[in-house]
Amino acid sequence: MSGGSSGIEAGAKRSALRASGMALAVLSFQTLGIIYSDIGTSPLYVLNGIWPGSGPVPPKDDIVGGISAIIWSLTLLPLIKYVFICLQFGTHEGEGGTFALFQGIYPPKSFESTPTHDSMMAGKKFRRNLKAPMSLRWPLLVWSLLGTSLTMADGVLTAAVSVTSAVGGIAVVKESVSHDVVSISIGFLLVLFLSQSFGTARLSVIFAPITCCWLLLLAATGIYNVTTHPGIFRAFDPSRAIMYFVRTGDYDTLAGVLLAVTGCEALFANLGQFNRLSIQISFSTFVYPSLVLAYLGQGARLIKDGADVLPNVFYLTIPGKHNGPLFWILYVFAILATLIASQAMITATFSLVQQLVNMRSLPPVHMVHTSDKVQGQIYIPVVNWILMVGTIIIVAAFSNATQLTNAYGFAVATVMFTTSVLVSLQMRYVKHLPIIVGVVFLIIFGFIDGLFWGASLKKVPDGAWVPLTIGVVLLILMTFWNWAKGLEDAFDRQSRERLDGFIVSEKAGAAVPVIVSDSTSDSGDAETLSFPDIDSDATYYCIAGAANDERRELGRLPVLAVFHGVAHERGMPPTFLGFIRQWPALPRAGIFLTAQVLPVAHVEAADRYVVTRVDAVPGFYGVAQFLGFRDRPSLHMDELIARIGELEARADPARAARIVAQLETLARRHTHVVPHYEVRSKQVELGRLSPIANYLRRVLIEDVYRRLSIMFPEVVSWLAPADEIVHIGITASI
């Protein structure tokens, strides 16, 4: 292979980020600013979510029981389930979230560096090593997409609830400003979303110290407040939580307890931004203790002061005067922390969209990689603006924090249950653990998730219909796109042919010898065979008949044509097949190009191309181009011809210089040939339902999918100016 190719192929797949020592400590600190602000700002509104400020003061035992429910929910769900169990089930690339769990059960195909390789043997099968039943693939895909869509819907509500709750605290000391809470909140949100283009790494440098100070303030005020009623430590007894619900029968308060664990799915979805160990260290040693102390302190003050603090438990339990220095310090940090809390869901949404686009479940969108070290740290402009508009609309429509918290939580509970189901399946089919392990996990955590989901379901009429509606719309879009793209990919696979079965020469009347690549033999000597020059006068024919008995003579074009392929599949790309059939002419030189993004920021010139020779037609080559995730897509023709020269020099040094000279001459008039699919609905036979089914298929494929695929092309940039591109129309009946 060409210089440096072995190293490229060894590292062609992105893997989870690894760090140790000081690098791990820095990464753990950065997680504070990106992941935990969502769950870290829950103390602002959780207790008032359980006991509304306008209601009666709860009895002492009820307060202890409610705090116990919060503490054990934090222990069982974020700490045990997510931090120490779910984080073990990220993808090989280090991504997390419900869709990553699906990818683990049904992994995507690996990339083949030379998908146009002519040595593909007829009838050769390539099987994916999957143990999960393929009959479950579509149900589990829809299930995982449901969880993913609700996580993204949750991103809109997180920003709205957190910021409005923090800004609303000003009414404690200045009630006249309470009417301006919405406009102030929108102003802060605009600043947050406009800052996203700076990237995760830069934002975490600013956000991590702020979140660290916020959590320290929560812990410090919690410790002080606990001293006012040390009996609150009885909340560590889980029986207090159980007896609370048995005694009161108020199952609906679980919806308020659920607010304490919102953000745990963002914790999992943001795995690709950092790594497992950094999240485990930061949460278990710092975030979790700080939150427990904060809730204990609020419970102690609620028992001691009752009606004096119930209207706004968080702000009214701050030690000192209501208008004192500590109040304003916490108020400022609360606003900053809630803005950062919104950041947790924004970055989680970016990661999820990246996964969905890569797995062809969402239309391609422009992504900006913001870090030279971590491929998962990205910024997606269109997603950022959609989230911004959606969040502002939600804040303006609901107008107060109480209404927002009614809408909040349902999406979280649904996603948590979705995650439990997928993790239990991964335990069996990916980790190969005994089936009883997955069953026990699902029974324990599925039961807990089910309790929360049932409580939050009752809030659908009061506002939870908002995330449900957003989630369902996203689910329909993603399921539809996955289905249509699957049909198009199936057409692409079925349409590919071997070159030596499609092009024959006059002399042989059949396919010429098999490919010789740039790899060496066991003895270390390159294989050498004699082939005609690029400018040979040999006549070539295209086999056009269905029975492979009709031959069509091909003219020769004095150009170098670059045939682009979208899918990484074996065989000739449809662009080449369509080009030959529409223009019965063969370029003097051709390149079958596929591109792959590697988990490095930049790829050196020596490692950028892997070249193989397509010997059915002299002058044709299969080229795999490797790009770093921050490299701008472009085809460096001089570098590519140099790699081809190295390949030819190993095969036949006497001819190499002449071939390179011929390629350089042809490259002056090189052109790019790219596909343009015209999708049409294929007729299906479903008995009496056939007319209805075919009508719906035609509307979805020809009226909806065709237009969307034009708006969101598979490859935004084809590595060349528009005047160097030839679009080949391909009618795809799918």
Tab-separated table of N, CA and C in Angstrom, residues 533-646:
chain	number	residue	atom	x	y	z
A	533	ASP	N	-0.295	0.738	-21.692
A	533	ASP	CA	-0.246	2.099	-21.167
A	533	ASP	C	-1.644	2.704	-21.122
A	534	ILE	N	-1.735	3.852	-20.426
A	534	ILE	CA	-3.014	4.554	-20.313
A	534	ILE	C	-3.515	4.975	-21.687
A	535	ASP	N	-2.562	5.391	-22.567
A	535	ASP	CA	-2.978	5.865	-23.882
A	535	ASP	C	-3.009	4.757	-24.926
A	536	SER	N	-3.147	3.512	-24.463
A	536	SER	CA	-3.231	2.375	-25.381
A	536	SER	C	-4.444	2.524	-26.294
A	537	ASP	N	-4.319	1.999	-27.517
A	537	ASP	CA	-5.411	2.077	-28.489
A	537	ASP	C	-6.364	0.889	-28.399
A	538	ALA	N	-6.271	0.097	-27.347
A	538	ALA	CA	-7.176	-1.045	-27.195
A	538	ALA	C	-8.621	-0.557	-27.177
A	539	THR	N	-9.512	-1.329	-27.773
A	539	THR	CA	-10.930	-0.983	-27.835
A	539	THR	C	-11.665	-1.676	-26.699
A	540	TYR	N	-12.537	-0.922	-26.018
A	540	TYR	CA	-13.291	-1.471	-24.894
A	540	TYR	C	-14.781	-1.436	-25.210
A	541	TYR	N	-15.476	-2.413	-24.630
A	541	TYR	CA	-16.909	-2.550	-24.857
A	541	TYR	C	-17.635	-2.600	-23.515
A	542	CYS	N	-18.828	-2.057	-23.516
A	542	CYS	CA	-19.718	-2.149	-22.356
A	542	CYS	C	-20.723	-3.260	-22.617
A	543	ILE	N	-20.872	-4.165	-21.657
A	543	ILE	CA	-21.859	-5.228	-21.777
A	543	ILE	C	-23.206	-4.649	-21.390
A	544	ALA	N	-24.127	-4.536	-22.363
A	544	ALA	CA	-25.377	-3.814	-22.145
A	544	ALA	C	-26.585	-4.707	-22.033
A	545	GLY	N	-26.547	-5.899	-22.559
A	545	GLY	CA	-27.729	-6.750	-22.578
A	545	GLY	C	-28.017	-7.382	-21.246
A	546	ALA	N	-29.280	-7.701	-21.024
A	546	ALA	CA	-29.668	-8.359	-19.779
A	546	ALA	C	-29.025	-9.721	-19.654
A	547	ALA	N	-28.779	-10.375	-20.814
A	547	ALA	CA	-28.170	-11.706	-20.795
A	547	ALA	C	-26.654	-11.628	-20.988
A	548	ASN	N	-26.095	-10.430	-20.851
A	548	ASN	CA	-24.657	-10.209	-20.992
A	548	ASN	C	-24.135	-10.625	-22.368
A	549	ASP	N	-24.965	-10.512	-23.398
A	549	ASP	CA	-24.542	-10.904	-24.735
A	549	ASP	C	-24.528	-9.727	-25.713
A	550	GLU	N	-24.899	-8.533	-25.254
A	550	GLU	CA	-24.878	-7.352	-26.104
A	550	GLU	C	-23.699	-6.475	-25.706
A	551	ARG	N	-22.867	-6.134	-26.695
A	551	ARG	CA	-21.698	-5.309	-26.429
A	551	ARG	C	-21.827	-3.975	-27.152
A	552	ARG	N	-21.401	-2.926	-26.471
A	552	ARG	CA	-21.492	-1.577	-27.012
A	552	ARG	C	-20.104	-0.949	-26.974
A	553	GLU	N	-19.618	-0.553	-28.111
A	553	GLU	CA	-18.262	-0.013	-28.166
A	553	GLU	C	-18.197	1.333	-27.450
A	554	LEU	N	-17.116	1.530	-26.740
A	554	LEU	CA	-16.916	2.747	-25.961
A	554	LEU	C	-15.842	3.612	-26.605
A	555	GLY	N	-16.156	4.893	-26.792
A	555	GLY	CA	-15.136	5.832	-27.217
A	555	GLY	C	-14.221	6.174	-26.048
A	556	ARG	N	-13.154	6.911	-26.301
A	556	ARG	CA	-12.221	7.301	-25.232
A	556	ARG	C	-12.194	8.818	-25.104
A	557	LEU	N	-12.272	9.291	-23.864
A	557	LEU	CA	-12.244	10.722	-23.568
A	557	LEU	C	-10.887	11.094	-23.000
A	558	PRO	N	-10.230	12.117	-23.515
A	558	PRO	CA	-8.893	12.497	-23.029
A	558	PRO	C	-8.962	13.295	-21.724
A	559	VAL	N	-9.570	12.711	-20.704
A	559	VAL	CA	-9.702	13.380	-19.405
A	559	VAL	C	-9.439	12.372	-18.298
A	560	LEU	N	-9.204	12.903	-17.111
A	560	LEU	CA	-9.165	12.095	-15.894
A	560	LEU	C	-10.474	12.357	-15.152
A	561	ALA	N	-11.264	11.325	-14.944
A	561	ALA	CA	-12.566	11.471	-14.280
A	561	ALA	C	-12.499	10.900	-12.874
A	562	VAL	N	-13.016	11.650	-11.924
A	562	VAL	CA	-13.085	11.210	-10.527
A	562	VAL	C	-14.530	10.825	-10.236
A	563	PHE	N	-14.781	9.537	-10.034
A	563	PHE	CA	-16.133	9.039	-9.782
A	563	PHE	C	-16.341	8.925	-8.273
A	564	HIS	N	-17.279	9.697	-7.764
A	564	HIS	CA	-17.534	9.732	-6.329
A	564	HIS	C	-18.583	8.690	-5.957
A	565	GLY	N	-18.368	8.076	-4.814
A	565	GLY	CA	-19.352	7.145	-4.271
A	565	GLY	C	-19.775	7.605	-2.903
A	566	VAL	N	-21.056	7.476	-2.591
A	566	VAL	CA	-21.569	7.881	-1.282
A	566	VAL	C	-21.431	6.751	-0.294
A	567	ALA	N	-21.948	5.574	-0.651
A	567	ALA	CA	-21.923	4.421	0.247
A	567	ALA	C	-20.596	3.681	0.103
A	568	HIS	N	-20.097	3.141	1.221
A	568	HIS	CA	-18.860	2.379	1.207
A	568	HIS	C	-19.197	0.916	0.929
A	569	GLU	N	-19.405	0.596	-0.324
A	569	GLU	CA	-19.798	-0.751	-0.715
A	569	GLU	C	-18.826	-1.269	-1.768
A	570	ARG	N	-18.838	-2.595	-1.955
A	570	ARG	CA	-17.998	-3.212	-2.963
A	570	ARG	C	-18.633	-3.083	-4.334
A	571	GLY	N	-17.776	-3.074	-5.369
A	571	GLY	CA	-18.273	-2.966	-6.719
A	571	GLY	C	-18.190	-1.548	-7.252
A	572	MET	N	-18.494	-1.391	-8.543
A	572	MET	CA	-18.430	-0.083	-9.178
A	572	MET	C	-19.541	0.830	-8.663
A	573	PRO	N	-19.227	2.088	-8.354
A	573	PRO	CA	-20.274	3.013	-7.892
A	573	PRO	C	-21.266	3.302	-9.002
A	574	PRO	N	-22.525	3.586	-8.664
A	574	PRO	CA	-23.532	3.885	-9.691
A	574	PRO	C	-23.157	5.063	-10.583
A	575	THR	N	-22.312	5.969	-10.090
A	575	THR	CA	-21.907	7.104	-10.935
A	575	THR	C	-21.181	6.620	-12.180
A	576	PHE	N	-20.309	5.631	-12.017
A	576	PHE	CA	-19.568	5.109	-13.170
A	576	PHE	C	-20.497	4.350	-14.114
A	577	LEU	N	-21.338	3.506	-13.549
A	577	LEU	CA	-22.255	2.732	-14.380
A	577	LEU	C	-23.186	3.664	-15.158
A	578	GLY	N	-23.727	4.697	-14.477
A	578	GLY	CA	-24.610	5.643	-15.145
A	578	GLY	C	-23.883	6.453	-16.207
A	579	PHE	N	-22.627	6.826	-15.927
A	579	PHE	CA	-21.835	7.601	-16.889
A	579	PHE	C	-21.632	6.810	-18.179
A	580	ILE	N	-21.244	5.549	-18.056
A	580	ILE	CA	-20.984	4.718	-19.234
A	580	ILE	C	-22.261	4.492	-20.033
A	581	ARG	N	-23.373	4.298	-19.337
A	581	ARG	CA	-24.623	4.013	-20.037
A	581	ARG	C	-25.190	5.254	-20.722
A	582	GLN	N	-24.978	6.438	-20.111
A	582	GLN	CA	-25.503	7.660	-20.714
A	582	GLN	C	-24.582	8.195	-21.804
A	583	TRP	N	-23.295	8.139	-21.573
A	583	TRP	CA	-22.304	8.545	-22.574
A	583	TRP	C	-21.426	7.331	-22.857
A	584	PRO	N	-21.633	6.667	-23.952
A	584	PRO	CA	-20.844	5.453	-24.225
A	584	PRO	C	-19.389	5.798	-24.536
A	585	ALA	N	-18.692	6.261	-23.503
A	585	ALA	CA	-17.294	6.657	-23.646
A	585	ALA	C	-16.580	6.387	-22.334
A	586	LEU	N	-15.307	6.043	-22.456
A	586	LEU	CA	-14.501	5.695	-21.292
A	586	LEU	C	-13.376	6.703	-21.143
A	587	PRO	N	-13.255	7.364	-19.984
A	587	PRO	CA	-12.135	8.289	-19.786
A	587	PRO	C	-10.796	7.564	-19.905
A	588	ARG	N	-9.785	8.278	-20.340
A	588	ARG	CA	-8.447	7.680	-20.423
A	588	ARG	C	-7.941	7.266	-19.046
A	589	ALA	N	-8.334	7.989	-18.015
A	589	ALA	CA	-7.950	7.647	-16.640
A	589	ALA	C	-9.146	7.907	-15.732
A	590	GLY	N	-9.266	7.089	-14.718
A	590	GLY	CA	-10.397	7.235	-13.805
A	590	GLY	C	-10.012	6.901	-12.379
A	591	ILE	N	-10.670	7.557	-11.454
A	591	ILE	CA	-10.436	7.317	-10.026
A	591	ILE	C	-11.783	7.065	-9.368
A	592	PHE	N	-11.909	5.930	-8.693
A	592	PHE	CA	-13.098	5.624	-7.902
A	592	PHE	C	-12.802	6.055	-6.468
A	593	LEU	N	-13.420	7.140	-6.047
A	593	LEU	CA	-13.044	7.800	-4.791
A	593	LEU	C	-14.081	7.579	-3.705
A	594	THR	N	-13.606	7.181	-2.536
A	594	THR	CA	-14.431	7.186	-1.327
A	594	THR	C	-13.647	7.913	-0.244
A	595	ALA	N	-14.352	8.507	0.700
A	595	ALA	CA	-13.704	9.292	1.756
A	595	ALA	C	-14.087	8.755	3.124
A	596	GLN	N	-13.153	8.848	4.046
A	596	GLN	CA	-13.384	8.409	5.417
A	596	GLN	C	-12.766	9.419	6.369
A	597	VAL	N	-13.535	9.804	7.396
A	597	VAL	CA	-13.042	10.727	8.412
A	597	VAL	C	-12.438	9.927	9.558
A	598	LEU	N	-11.213	10.276	9.940
A	598	LEU	CA	-10.492	9.571	10.998
A	598	LEU	C	-10.595	10.333	12.324
A	599	PRO	N	-10.323	9.641	13.441
A	599	PRO	CA	-10.422	10.284	14.755
A	599	PRO	C	-9.195	11.112	15.111
A	600	VAL	N	-8.652	11.843	14.164
A	600	VAL	CA	-7.553	12.772	14.405
A	600	VAL	C	-7.945	14.101	13.782
A	601	ALA	N	-7.370	15.182	14.286
A	601	ALA	CA	-7.751	16.500	13.784
A	601	ALA	C	-7.310	16.702	12.340
A	602	HIS	N	-6.084	16.286	12.028
A	602	HIS	CA	-5.548	16.484	10.678
A	602	HIS	C	-4.780	15.242	10.252
A	603	VAL	N	-4.825	14.939	8.968
A	603	VAL	CA	-4.096	13.807	8.395
A	603	VAL	C	-2.943	14.350	7.569
A	604	GLU	N	-1.734	13.799	7.802
A	604	GLU	CA	-0.566	14.236	7.047
A	604	GLU	C	-0.710	13.840	5.574
A	605	ALA	N	-0.014	14.588	4.704
A	605	ALA	CA	-0.122	14.347	3.266
A	605	ALA	C	0.264	12.927	2.893
A	606	ALA	N	1.280	12.367	3.559
A	606	ALA	CA	1.749	11.020	3.229
A	606	ALA	C	0.723	9.947	3.561
A	607	ASP	N	-0.207	10.254	4.462
A	607	ASP	CA	-1.194	9.258	4.898
A	607	ASP	C	-2.578	9.513	4.316
A	608	ARG	N	-2.691	10.468	3.404
A	608	ARG	CA	-4.014	10.925	3.003
A	608	ARG	C	-4.705	9.984	2.016
A	609	TYR	N	-3.942	9.205	1.240
A	609	TYR	CA	-4.552	8.377	0.203
A	609	TYR	C	-4.029	6.943	0.281
A	610	VAL	N	-4.939	5.997	0.095
A	610	VAL	CA	-4.592	4.596	-0.098
A	610	VAL	C	-5.072	4.216	-1.493
A	611	VAL	N	-4.151	3.725	-2.319
A	611	VAL	CA	-4.432	3.517	-3.743
A	611	VAL	C	-4.330	2.044	-4.100
A	612	THR	N	-5.275	1.557	-4.885
A	612	THR	CA	-5.180	0.234	-5.501
A	612	THR	C	-5.423	0.383	-6.996
A	613	ARG	N	-4.864	-0.539	-7.765
A	613	ARG	CA	-4.981	-0.449	-9.212
A	613	ARG	C	-6.124	-1.336	-9.697
A	614	VAL	N	-6.978	-0.774	-10.533
A	614	VAL	CA	-8.083	-1.515	-11.136
A	614	VAL	C	-7.601	-1.976	-12.501
A	615	ASP	N	-7.177	-3.233	-12.598
A	615	ASP	CA	-6.463	-3.673	-13.781
A	615	ASP	C	-7.366	-4.105	-14.922
A	616	ALA	N	-8.680	-4.105	-14.709
A	616	ALA	CA	-9.571	-4.392	-15.826
A	616	ALA	C	-9.439	-3.317	-16.899
A	617	VAL	N	-9.122	-2.083	-16.472
A	617	VAL	CA	-8.919	-0.975	-17.411
A	617	VAL	C	-7.660	-0.224	-16.976
A	618	PRO	N	-6.592	-0.236	-17.756
A	618	PRO	CA	-5.377	0.500	-17.383
A	618	PRO	C	-5.689	1.979	-17.177
A	619	GLY	N	-5.072	2.543	-16.155
A	619	GLY	CA	-5.283	3.949	-15.855
A	619	GLY	C	-6.415	4.210	-14.884
A	620	PHE	N	-7.078	3.156	-14.407
A	620	PHE	CA	-8.147	3.308	-13.420
A	620	PHE	C	-7.646	2.829	-12.053
A	621	TYR	N	-8.054	3.571	-11.007
A	621	TYR	CA	-7.557	3.279	-9.660
A	621	TYR	C	-8.689	3.430	-8.647
A	622	GLY	N	-8.624	2.590	-7.633
A	622	GLY	CA	-9.496	2.763	-6.477
A	622	GLY	C	-8.751	3.557	-5.424
A	623	VAL	N	-9.342	4.636	-4.938
A	623	VAL	CA	-8.661	5.522	-3.989
A	623	VAL	C	-9.534	5.726	-2.760
A	624	ALA	N	-8.975	5.447	-1.602
A	624	ALA	CA	-9.624	5.780	-0.334
A	624	ALA	C	-8.933	7.024	0.218
A	625	GLN	N	-9.689	8.073	0.384
A	625	GLN	CA	-9.135	9.324	0.909
A	625	GLN	C	-9.465	9.422	2.389
A	626	PHE	N	-8.455	9.707	3.193
A	626	PHE	CA	-8.637	9.826	4.638
A	626	PHE	C	-8.474	11.286	5.048
A	627	LEU	N	-9.447	11.764	5.818
A	627	LEU	CA	-9.463	13.157	6.267
A	627	LEU	C	-9.500	13.204	7.775
A	628	GLY	N	-8.853	14.202	8.354
A	628	GLY	CA	-9.037	14.468	9.769
A	628	GLY	C	-10.363	15.171	9.978
A	629	PHE	N	-10.903	15.088	11.197
A	629	PHE	CA	-12.227	15.659	11.404
A	629	PHE	C	-12.236	17.186	11.337
A	630	ARG	N	-11.058	17.821	11.299
A	630	ARG	CA	-11.008	19.268	11.114
A	630	ARG	C	-10.389	19.654	9.769
A	631	ASP	N	-10.109	18.659	8.919
A	631	ASP	CA	-9.616	18.952	7.575
A	631	ASP	C	-10.761	19.417	6.686
A	632	ARG	N	-10.489	20.375	5.817
A	632	ARG	CA	-11.481	20.799	4.832
A	632	ARG	C	-11.458	19.814	3.674
A	633	PRO	N	-12.620	19.298	3.265
A	633	PRO	CA	-12.638	18.340	2.152
A	633	PRO	C	-12.085	18.968	0.878
A	634	SER	N	-11.055	18.333	0.330
A	634	SER	CA	-10.486	18.791	-0.934
A	634	SER	C	-9.652	17.658	-1.507
A	635	LEU	N	-9.564	17.614	-2.823
A	635	LEU	CA	-8.790	16.577	-3.502
A	635	LEU	C	-7.497	17.198	-4.020
A	636	HIS	N	-6.376	16.777	-3.436
A	636	HIS	CA	-5.071	17.292	-3.837
A	636	HIS	C	-4.542	16.394	-4.954
A	637	MET	N	-4.769	16.795	-6.198
A	637	MET	CA	-4.458	15.939	-7.332
A	637	MET	C	-2.967	15.650	-7.429
A	638	ASP	N	-2.117	16.627	-7.117
A	638	ASP	CA	-0.672	16.396	-7.191
A	638	ASP	C	-0.247	15.302	-6.212
A	639	GLU	N	-0.762	15.364	-4.978
A	639	GLU	CA	-0.426	14.344	-3.988
A	639	GLU	C	-0.941	12.980	-4.422
A	640	LEU	N	-2.153	12.965	-4.962
A	640	LEU	CA	-2.745	11.697	-5.369
A	640	LEU	C	-1.945	11.051	-6.501
A	641	ILE	N	-1.554	11.832	-7.495
A	641	ILE	CA	-0.764	11.279	-8.600
A	641	ILE	C	0.588	10.791	-8.094
A	642	ALA	N	1.161	11.479	-7.101
A	642	ALA	CA	2.424	11.021	-6.512
A	642	ALA	C	2.252	9.656	-5.843
A	643	ARG	N	1.120	9.446	-5.157
A	643	ARG	CA	0.873	8.135	-4.536
A	643	ARG	C	0.698	7.051	-5.604
A	644	ILE	N	0.011	7.406	-6.678
A	644	ILE	CA	-0.148	6.445	-7.774
A	644	ILE	C	1.216	6.103	-8.366
A	645	GLY	N	2.090	7.119	-8.502
A	645	GLY	CA	3.432	6.870	-9.019
A	645	GLY	C	4.214	5.918	-8.140
A	646	GLU	N	4.079	6.052	-6.817
A	646	GLU	CA	4.763	5.135	-5.907
A	646	GLU	C	4.256	3.704	-6.093
